[in-house]
Amino acid sequence: MGGVSPLNNVLDRVLGCDYLLSDSPESLAQVRYVRALDKRRFYLVAFAGVQFALVAVRDDTVVTPPMVQHELRRVAAAAGQVPVAVYWEHPSAAQTEEMRRLGIPYLTAAGGCFLPFLWLNIPASEWSAAPACAPVEENSPLSPCAQVIVLRQLLFGDVAGGTIRALSRELPYSAGLLSKAKDELVSCGLCSYPAGTRSGRFIFPEDRHDLWLRAEPWLRSPVRRSFVTRSADALQACPAAGISALAMASDLVDDPVPTCAFYQRFNADCPQPARRGEGGVCLQQWIYPPAALMHGGSRRVDDLSLYLSLRSNHDPRVRLALESLHLP
C-alpha cells in the first residue's frame, strides 16, 4: 500500500516497522451483510511470523461493540485459522472497555490496543504516555454527519436554534446519528447544545467567518473515491463536481471528461468502473449526500464541499479558480 496513512502510524507505533500490511485475502472479500465494518478496508498484517486480518469499523454510521462482535464472528469464519482484529479509529472510553469485556481484539488511533494473539494489551493511559515514533495529525477529521451539520450551518444558517429532532427531518440521518455528531461538534468546540426545559438546541458562533476558521482544520474532502464510467445517465442524475463544478463557478475550462458526484453508502449498487479507454464520465463517490447541502434547482455541488474536494490540488489554474467560490 502506498503512502503513510493513520493506520500505518498506529501499526508503526504498536508493532514497530517490522510488519507487512497488504490487502485482505480473497476469502474476506466474499463476506456478506456487514454494516458495522467497512468492506473497503479489510487488510492482512504479517508480523513476527504471525498473520492476522484487520478490519476497519465504519465511521459513517452508529456502531456498537455488540454489532462489531456479531459481524467479527462472520469474518473470522471466513478467515479460517487467521486471527481477526478490528481497527476502530475513535471509540469512546466506554466502547473500548466493552470491547475488552467482550474479548474483541482491536486497535485504535488514540486508545491503545488489545491483541491477545500477539500478547499485546496496551490501555489508553499507557498509550497516551508512550513516546511518539510517528507524526500524529493535529486534528482528526469530523465524521460525515458532523461535517454536514457544520457545512449546512455555514451555507444556510438553519441549524442554530434547532433541535436534533428538527434536524433529522431536514437531513438524511437518524436522530441517534445526529446526537453522536452533536457530541463530536461540542467536544471540538464548534458548537454548544445546552439543555433547556424540554430539549437542547444548537448554538453556533454568530460570525460565519469565525466558525469557518474554527471548523476548516476539522473538515475533510467529501470524495471517498473517483472512477470513470460509461454511464451517460450519471450526467443527468448527478450534480456536477470537481473541475466541472469549478468551471461552472469560474472561468476555468472544464476537463474533457466531465465530473459529477453521487452518494452510495455501500458499494454493492454503485456504477461499475469502465475499462481503460471506454470511460466517458468521472464519478466521485461522496461520504455524504451532495443534495443535503445544495440549493434547490442547483446543477452543481455546494461551494464549501467543492472547495474541500479541491483544497489539496496545487494546479495554479485551480487555485486561482477556487478564489471565485463564495467562502465564509
Short mmCIF file of C-alpha atoms in Angstrom, two decimals:
data_model
loop_
_atom_site.label_atom_id
_atom_site.label_comp_id
_atom_site.label_asym_id
_atom_site.label_seq_id
_atom_site.Cartn_x
_atom_site.Cartn_y
_atom_site.Cartn_z
CA MET A 1 0.00 0.00 0.00
CA GLY A 2 1.38 3.38 -0.98
CA GLY A 3 1.71 6.36 1.31
CA VAL A 4 1.55 6.70 5.07
CA SER A 5 -1.98 6.52 6.46
CA PRO A 6 -3.25 6.95 10.04
CA LEU A 7 -3.44 3.14 10.19
CA ASN A 8 0.23 2.90 9.22
CA ASN A 9 1.07 5.36 12.01
CA VAL A 10 -0.79 3.22 14.55
CA LEU A 11 0.89 0.00 13.39
CA ASP A 12 4.30 1.70 13.40
CA ARG A 13 3.74 2.72 16.99
CA VAL A 14 2.43 -0.62 18.24
CA LEU A 15 4.43 -3.09 16.15
CA GLY A 16 7.43 -1.03 15.09
CA CYS A 17 8.48 -1.11 11.45
CA ASP A 18 8.87 -4.89 11.02
CA TYR A 19 5.39 -5.64 9.72
CA LEU A 20 3.78 -6.00 6.31
CA LEU A 21 0.35 -4.52 5.56
CA SER A 22 -1.46 -5.81 2.48
CA ASP A 23 -4.96 -6.11 1.08
CA SER A 24 -7.25 -8.71 2.58
CA PRO A 25 -7.32 -12.28 1.23
CA GLU A 26 -9.99 -13.19 -1.29
CA SER A 27 -11.97 -15.13 1.32
CA LEU A 28 -12.70 -11.96 3.31
CA ALA A 29 -13.87 -10.12 0.20
CA GLN A 30 -16.71 -12.65 -0.04
CA VAL A 31 -18.15 -11.79 3.39
CA ARG A 32 -21.72 -10.53 3.07
CA TYR A 33 -24.11 -8.48 5.18
CA VAL A 34 -21.72 -6.36 7.22
CA ARG A 35 -22.96 -2.95 8.33
CA ALA A 36 -20.64 -2.11 11.24
CA LEU A 37 -17.46 -3.00 9.32
CA ASP A 38 -16.12 -1.22 6.25
CA LYS A 39 -15.60 -3.79 3.47
CA ARG A 40 -13.38 -1.35 1.60
CA ARG A 41 -10.85 -1.54 4.44
CA PHE A 42 -10.05 -5.20 5.09
CA TYR A 43 -6.32 -5.83 5.48
CA LEU A 44 -3.85 -8.60 6.21
CA VAL A 45 -0.97 -7.89 8.63
CA ALA A 46 2.14 -10.05 8.89
CA PHE A 47 4.29 -9.56 12.00
CA ALA A 48 6.87 -11.75 13.79
CA GLY A 49 5.82 -14.85 11.86
CA VAL A 50 2.13 -14.30 12.67
CA GLN A 51 -0.57 -13.21 10.24
CA PHE A 52 -3.82 -11.59 11.31
CA ALA A 53 -6.67 -9.89 9.49
CA LEU A 54 -7.54 -6.30 10.35
CA VAL A 55 -10.97 -4.94 9.51
CA ALA A 56 -11.92 -1.28 9.95
CA VAL A 57 -15.08 -0.14 11.71
CA ARG A 58 -17.32 2.13 9.65
CA ASP A 59 -17.10 5.83 10.51
CA ASP A 60 -20.35 6.99 8.86
CA THR A 61 -22.91 5.09 10.88
CA VAL A 62 -23.72 4.34 14.52
CA VAL A 63 -21.74 1.29 15.66
CA THR A 64 -21.75 -0.57 18.98
CA PRO A 65 -19.32 -3.24 20.29
CA PRO A 66 -22.02 -5.99 20.19
CA MET A 67 -22.60 -5.17 16.49
CA VAL A 68 -18.85 -5.42 15.88
CA GLN A 69 -18.64 -8.70 17.78
CA HIS A 70 -21.52 -10.21 15.78
CA GLU A 71 -20.00 -9.30 12.41
CA LEU A 72 -16.46 -10.18 13.51
CA ARG A 73 -17.58 -13.77 14.06
CA ARG A 74 -18.71 -13.93 10.42
CA VAL A 75 -15.38 -12.51 9.25
CA ALA A 76 -13.44 -14.91 11.50
CA ALA A 77 -15.31 -17.86 9.99
CA ALA A 78 -14.24 -16.74 6.52
CA ALA A 79 -10.66 -16.12 7.65
CA GLY A 80 -10.19 -19.69 8.87
CA GLN A 81 -7.14 -20.04 11.11
CA VAL A 82 -6.11 -16.37 10.79
CA PRO A 83 -6.97 -14.25 13.88
CA VAL A 84 -9.09 -11.18 13.21
CA ALA A 85 -8.92 -7.77 14.92
CA VAL A 86 -10.78 -4.51 14.30
CA TYR A 87 -9.37 -1.04 13.71
CA TRP A 88 -11.72 1.47 15.35
CA GLU A 89 -10.34 4.97 14.93
CA HIS A 90 -12.19 6.90 17.63
CA PRO A 91 -14.20 4.75 20.04
CA SER A 92 -15.28 6.19 23.37
CA ALA A 93 -13.72 5.00 26.62
CA ALA A 94 -16.88 3.03 27.37
CA GLN A 95 -16.72 1.33 23.96
CA THR A 96 -13.08 0.28 24.39
CA GLU A 97 -13.86 -1.08 27.84
CA GLU A 98 -16.81 -3.04 26.45
CA MET A 99 -14.66 -4.45 23.63
CA ARG A 100 -12.16 -5.76 26.17
CA ARG A 101 -15.00 -7.26 28.19
CA LEU A 102 -16.38 -8.96 25.06
CA GLY A 103 -12.91 -10.18 24.08
CA ILE A 104 -12.78 -8.25 20.80
CA PRO A 105 -9.17 -7.75 19.59
CA TYR A 106 -8.79 -4.13 18.49
CA LEU A 107 -6.52 -1.23 17.56
CA THR A 108 -7.47 2.44 17.90
CA ALA A 109 -5.90 5.66 16.68
CA ALA A 110 -5.60 7.05 20.22
CA GLY A 111 -6.89 4.46 22.68
CA GLY A 112 -4.36 1.64 22.83
CA CYS A 113 -4.78 -1.93 21.64
CA PHE A 114 -5.87 -5.38 22.71
CA LEU A 115 -4.25 -8.10 20.58
CA PRO A 116 -4.16 -11.25 22.75
CA PHE A 117 -2.78 -13.42 19.92
CA LEU A 118 0.32 -11.15 19.97
CA TRP A 119 0.33 -10.81 23.78
CA LEU A 120 -0.28 -7.07 23.44
CA ASN A 121 -2.59 -5.28 25.84
CA ILE A 122 -1.97 -1.52 25.96
CA PRO A 123 -4.50 0.53 27.95
CA ALA A 124 -5.35 4.02 26.77
CA SER A 125 -3.46 5.65 29.64
CA GLU A 126 -0.20 3.91 28.70
CA TRP A 127 -0.76 4.72 25.03
CA SER A 128 -1.07 8.44 25.73
CA ALA A 129 2.11 8.39 27.81
CA ALA A 130 4.15 6.42 25.26
CA PRO A 131 6.69 8.36 23.20
CA ALA A 132 5.55 9.04 19.66
CA CYS A 133 7.56 7.46 16.85
CA ALA A 134 5.40 8.78 14.01
CA PRO A 135 3.74 12.11 13.31
CA VAL A 136 0.24 12.43 14.73
CA GLU A 137 -2.35 14.52 12.94
CA GLU A 138 -3.23 17.72 14.73
CA ASN A 139 -6.97 17.27 14.23
CA SER A 140 -8.86 14.09 13.45
CA PRO A 141 -11.49 14.77 10.81
CA LEU A 142 -15.14 15.03 11.71
CA SER A 143 -17.50 12.23 10.85
CA PRO A 144 -19.51 12.78 7.63
CA CYS A 145 -22.68 13.53 9.61
CA ALA A 146 -20.95 16.11 11.84
CA GLN A 147 -19.37 17.74 8.77
CA VAL A 148 -22.75 18.06 7.09
CA ILE A 149 -24.17 19.80 10.17
CA VAL A 150 -21.36 22.38 10.20
CA LEU A 151 -21.48 22.99 6.45
CA ARG A 152 -25.26 23.37 6.49
CA GLN A 153 -24.99 25.98 9.23
CA LEU A 154 -22.31 27.83 7.23
CA LEU A 155 -24.32 27.66 4.00
CA PHE A 156 -27.89 28.23 5.19
CA GLY A 157 -27.67 29.19 8.88
CA ASP A 158 -30.68 26.99 9.61
CA VAL A 159 -29.15 24.64 12.21
CA ALA A 160 -28.60 27.17 15.02
CA GLY A 161 -31.54 27.30 17.38
CA GLY A 162 -32.87 23.96 16.18
CA THR A 163 -33.06 20.60 17.89
CA ILE A 164 -31.75 17.21 16.87
CA ARG A 165 -35.30 16.05 16.19
CA ALA A 166 -35.94 19.01 13.88
CA LEU A 167 -32.63 18.46 12.08
CA SER A 168 -33.45 14.81 11.47
CA ARG A 169 -36.37 15.98 9.32
CA GLU A 170 -34.03 18.07 7.13
CA LEU A 171 -31.08 15.70 6.77
CA PRO A 172 -30.92 12.02 5.76
CA TYR A 173 -29.63 10.95 9.18
CA SER A 174 -31.30 9.35 12.17
CA ALA A 175 -31.70 11.21 15.46
CA GLY A 176 -29.23 8.78 17.06
CA LEU A 177 -26.51 9.50 14.49
CA LEU A 178 -27.16 13.25 14.73
CA SER A 179 -26.83 13.06 18.51
CA LYS A 180 -23.46 11.35 18.16
CA ALA A 181 -22.36 14.01 15.64
CA LYS A 182 -23.52 16.73 18.03
CA ASP A 183 -21.26 15.31 20.73
CA GLU A 184 -18.34 15.48 18.27
CA LEU A 185 -19.02 19.14 17.49
CA VAL A 186 -19.32 20.05 21.16
CA SER A 187 -16.05 18.27 22.02
CA CYS A 188 -14.31 20.14 19.16
CA GLY A 189 -15.62 23.48 20.43
CA LEU A 190 -17.55 24.17 17.22
CA CYS A 191 -20.95 24.48 18.88
CA SER A 192 -22.76 24.07 22.16
CA TYR A 193 -26.01 22.30 22.91
CA PRO A 194 -27.28 23.42 26.32
CA ALA A 195 -30.31 21.57 27.60
CA GLY A 196 -33.47 23.61 28.06
CA THR A 197 -36.64 22.78 29.90
CA ARG A 198 -37.59 20.08 27.38
CA SER A 199 -34.66 19.68 24.95
CA GLY A 200 -31.36 21.21 23.96
CA ARG A 201 -30.71 23.42 20.94
CA PHE A 202 -27.69 24.01 18.71
CA ILE A 203 -25.74 27.22 19.38
CA PHE A 204 -23.04 28.26 16.88
CA PRO A 205 -20.81 31.35 16.74
CA GLU A 206 -22.77 34.21 15.18
CA ASP A 207 -19.85 35.18 12.91
CA ARG A 208 -19.79 32.74 9.95
CA HIS A 209 -16.18 33.56 9.20
CA ASP A 210 -15.17 32.73 12.76
CA LEU A 211 -16.99 29.39 12.54
CA TRP A 212 -15.33 28.62 9.21
CA LEU A 213 -11.85 29.34 10.61
CA ARG A 214 -12.54 27.09 13.60
CA ALA A 215 -14.06 24.29 11.53
CA GLU A 216 -11.81 24.11 8.47
CA PRO A 217 -8.97 22.15 10.16
CA TRP A 218 -11.53 19.50 11.17
CA LEU A 219 -13.13 19.21 7.72
CA ARG A 220 -12.08 16.71 5.07
CA SER A 221 -12.65 16.15 1.39
CA PRO A 222 -16.08 14.65 0.76
CA VAL A 223 -14.69 12.43 -2.01
CA ARG A 224 -14.39 8.79 -0.93
CA ARG A 225 -13.18 7.57 -4.32
CA SER A 226 -13.28 8.55 -8.01
CA PHE A 227 -13.59 6.38 -11.07
CA VAL A 228 -14.51 6.67 -14.73
CA THR A 229 -17.67 5.02 -16.04
CA ARG A 230 -19.54 4.76 -19.32
CA SER A 231 -22.87 5.64 -17.67
CA ALA A 232 -24.20 8.63 -19.61
CA ASP A 233 -27.22 8.79 -17.29
CA ALA A 234 -24.96 9.94 -14.45
CA LEU A 235 -24.64 13.41 -16.02
CA GLN A 236 -28.40 13.83 -15.86
CA ALA A 237 -28.96 12.30 -12.42
CA CYS A 238 -25.93 13.63 -10.50
CA PRO A 239 -24.74 17.20 -9.79
CA ALA A 240 -21.52 18.49 -11.32
CA ALA A 241 -18.48 18.19 -9.04
CA GLY A 242 -14.72 18.61 -9.11
CA ILE A 243 -13.28 20.55 -12.05
CA SER A 244 -16.66 20.51 -13.83
CA ALA A 245 -18.37 22.29 -10.93
CA LEU A 246 -15.47 24.71 -10.54
CA ALA A 247 -15.66 25.52 -14.26
CA MET A 248 -19.36 26.42 -13.80
CA ALA A 249 -18.42 28.82 -10.97
CA SER A 250 -15.40 30.45 -12.64
CA ASP A 251 -13.58 30.99 -15.92
CA LEU A 252 -11.76 27.66 -15.64
CA VAL A 253 -12.08 25.38 -18.67
CA ASP A 254 -13.69 22.03 -17.89
CA ASP A 255 -11.81 18.76 -18.31
CA PRO A 256 -12.58 16.67 -21.42
CA VAL A 257 -14.15 14.07 -19.11
CA PRO A 258 -16.93 15.71 -17.04
CA THR A 259 -17.13 15.04 -13.31
CA CYS A 260 -20.21 14.54 -11.13
CA ALA A 261 -20.89 13.36 -7.57
CA PHE A 262 -23.14 10.74 -6.06
CA TYR A 263 -23.68 9.19 -2.64
CA GLN A 264 -23.91 5.48 -2.00
CA ARG A 265 -23.28 4.10 1.49
CA PHE A 266 -22.40 0.63 0.23
CA ASN A 267 -20.59 -0.28 -2.96
CA ALA A 268 -22.90 -3.12 -3.94
CA ASP A 269 -25.17 -0.96 -6.13
CA CYS A 270 -22.54 1.51 -7.33
CA PRO A 271 -21.98 2.02 -11.06
CA GLN A 272 -19.14 -0.11 -12.31
CA PRO A 273 -15.85 1.46 -13.44
CA ALA A 274 -15.22 1.35 -17.16
CA ARG A 275 -12.31 -0.43 -18.74
CA ARG A 276 -9.37 1.66 -19.82
CA GLY A 277 -10.24 3.76 -22.85
CA GLU A 278 -14.00 3.18 -22.51
CA GLY A 279 -14.91 5.86 -19.96
CA GLY A 280 -16.95 8.95 -20.55
CA VAL A 281 -17.89 10.31 -17.10
CA CYS A 282 -15.79 10.68 -13.94
CA LEU A 283 -17.89 9.77 -10.90
CA GLN A 284 -16.96 10.87 -7.38
CA GLN A 285 -18.44 8.75 -4.61
CA TRP A 286 -19.02 11.08 -1.64
CA ILE A 287 -19.09 10.33 2.07
CA TYR A 288 -22.35 12.29 2.42
CA PRO A 289 -25.24 13.14 0.08
CA PRO A 290 -24.39 16.21 -2.06
CA ALA A 291 -28.08 17.16 -2.16
CA ALA A 292 -28.10 17.75 1.62
CA LEU A 293 -26.06 20.95 1.06
CA MET A 294 -27.33 22.12 -2.33
CA HIS A 295 -29.79 24.88 -3.12
CA GLY A 296 -32.94 23.70 -4.84
CA GLY A 297 -32.50 23.58 -8.60
CA SER A 298 -28.71 23.83 -8.48
CA ARG A 299 -26.81 21.76 -11.04
CA ARG A 300 -23.55 21.59 -9.09
CA VAL A 301 -22.37 20.76 -5.58
CA ASP A 302 -22.12 23.47 -2.92
CA ASP A 303 -19.13 25.82 -2.79
CA LEU A 304 -17.78 24.63 0.57
CA SER A 305 -17.77 20.93 -0.31
CA LEU A 306 -16.29 21.79 -3.70
CA TYR A 307 -13.50 23.76 -2.03
CA LEU A 308 -12.76 20.89 0.36
CA SER A 309 -12.63 18.40 -2.52
CA LEU A 310 -10.04 20.52 -4.38
CA ARG A 311 -8.20 22.01 -1.41
CA SER A 312 -5.15 19.78 -1.96
CA ASN A 313 -4.99 20.46 -5.71
CA HIS A 314 -1.87 22.57 -6.39
CA ASP A 315 -2.55 23.40 -10.04
CA PRO A 316 -2.19 27.24 -10.27
CA ARG A 317 -5.27 27.46 -12.52
CA VAL A 318 -7.35 25.54 -10.00
CA ARG A 319 -6.02 27.60 -7.07
CA LEU A 320 -6.97 30.80 -8.89
CA ALA A 321 -10.43 29.49 -9.78
CA LEU A 322 -11.10 28.49 -6.16
CA GLU A 323 -10.97 32.19 -5.28
CA SER A 324 -14.23 32.57 -7.23
CA LEU A 325 -16.09 30.41 -4.69
CA HIS A 326 -18.20 32.05 -2.00
CA LEU A 327 -16.42 31.02 1.18
CA PRO A 328 -17.39 32.48 4.58
#
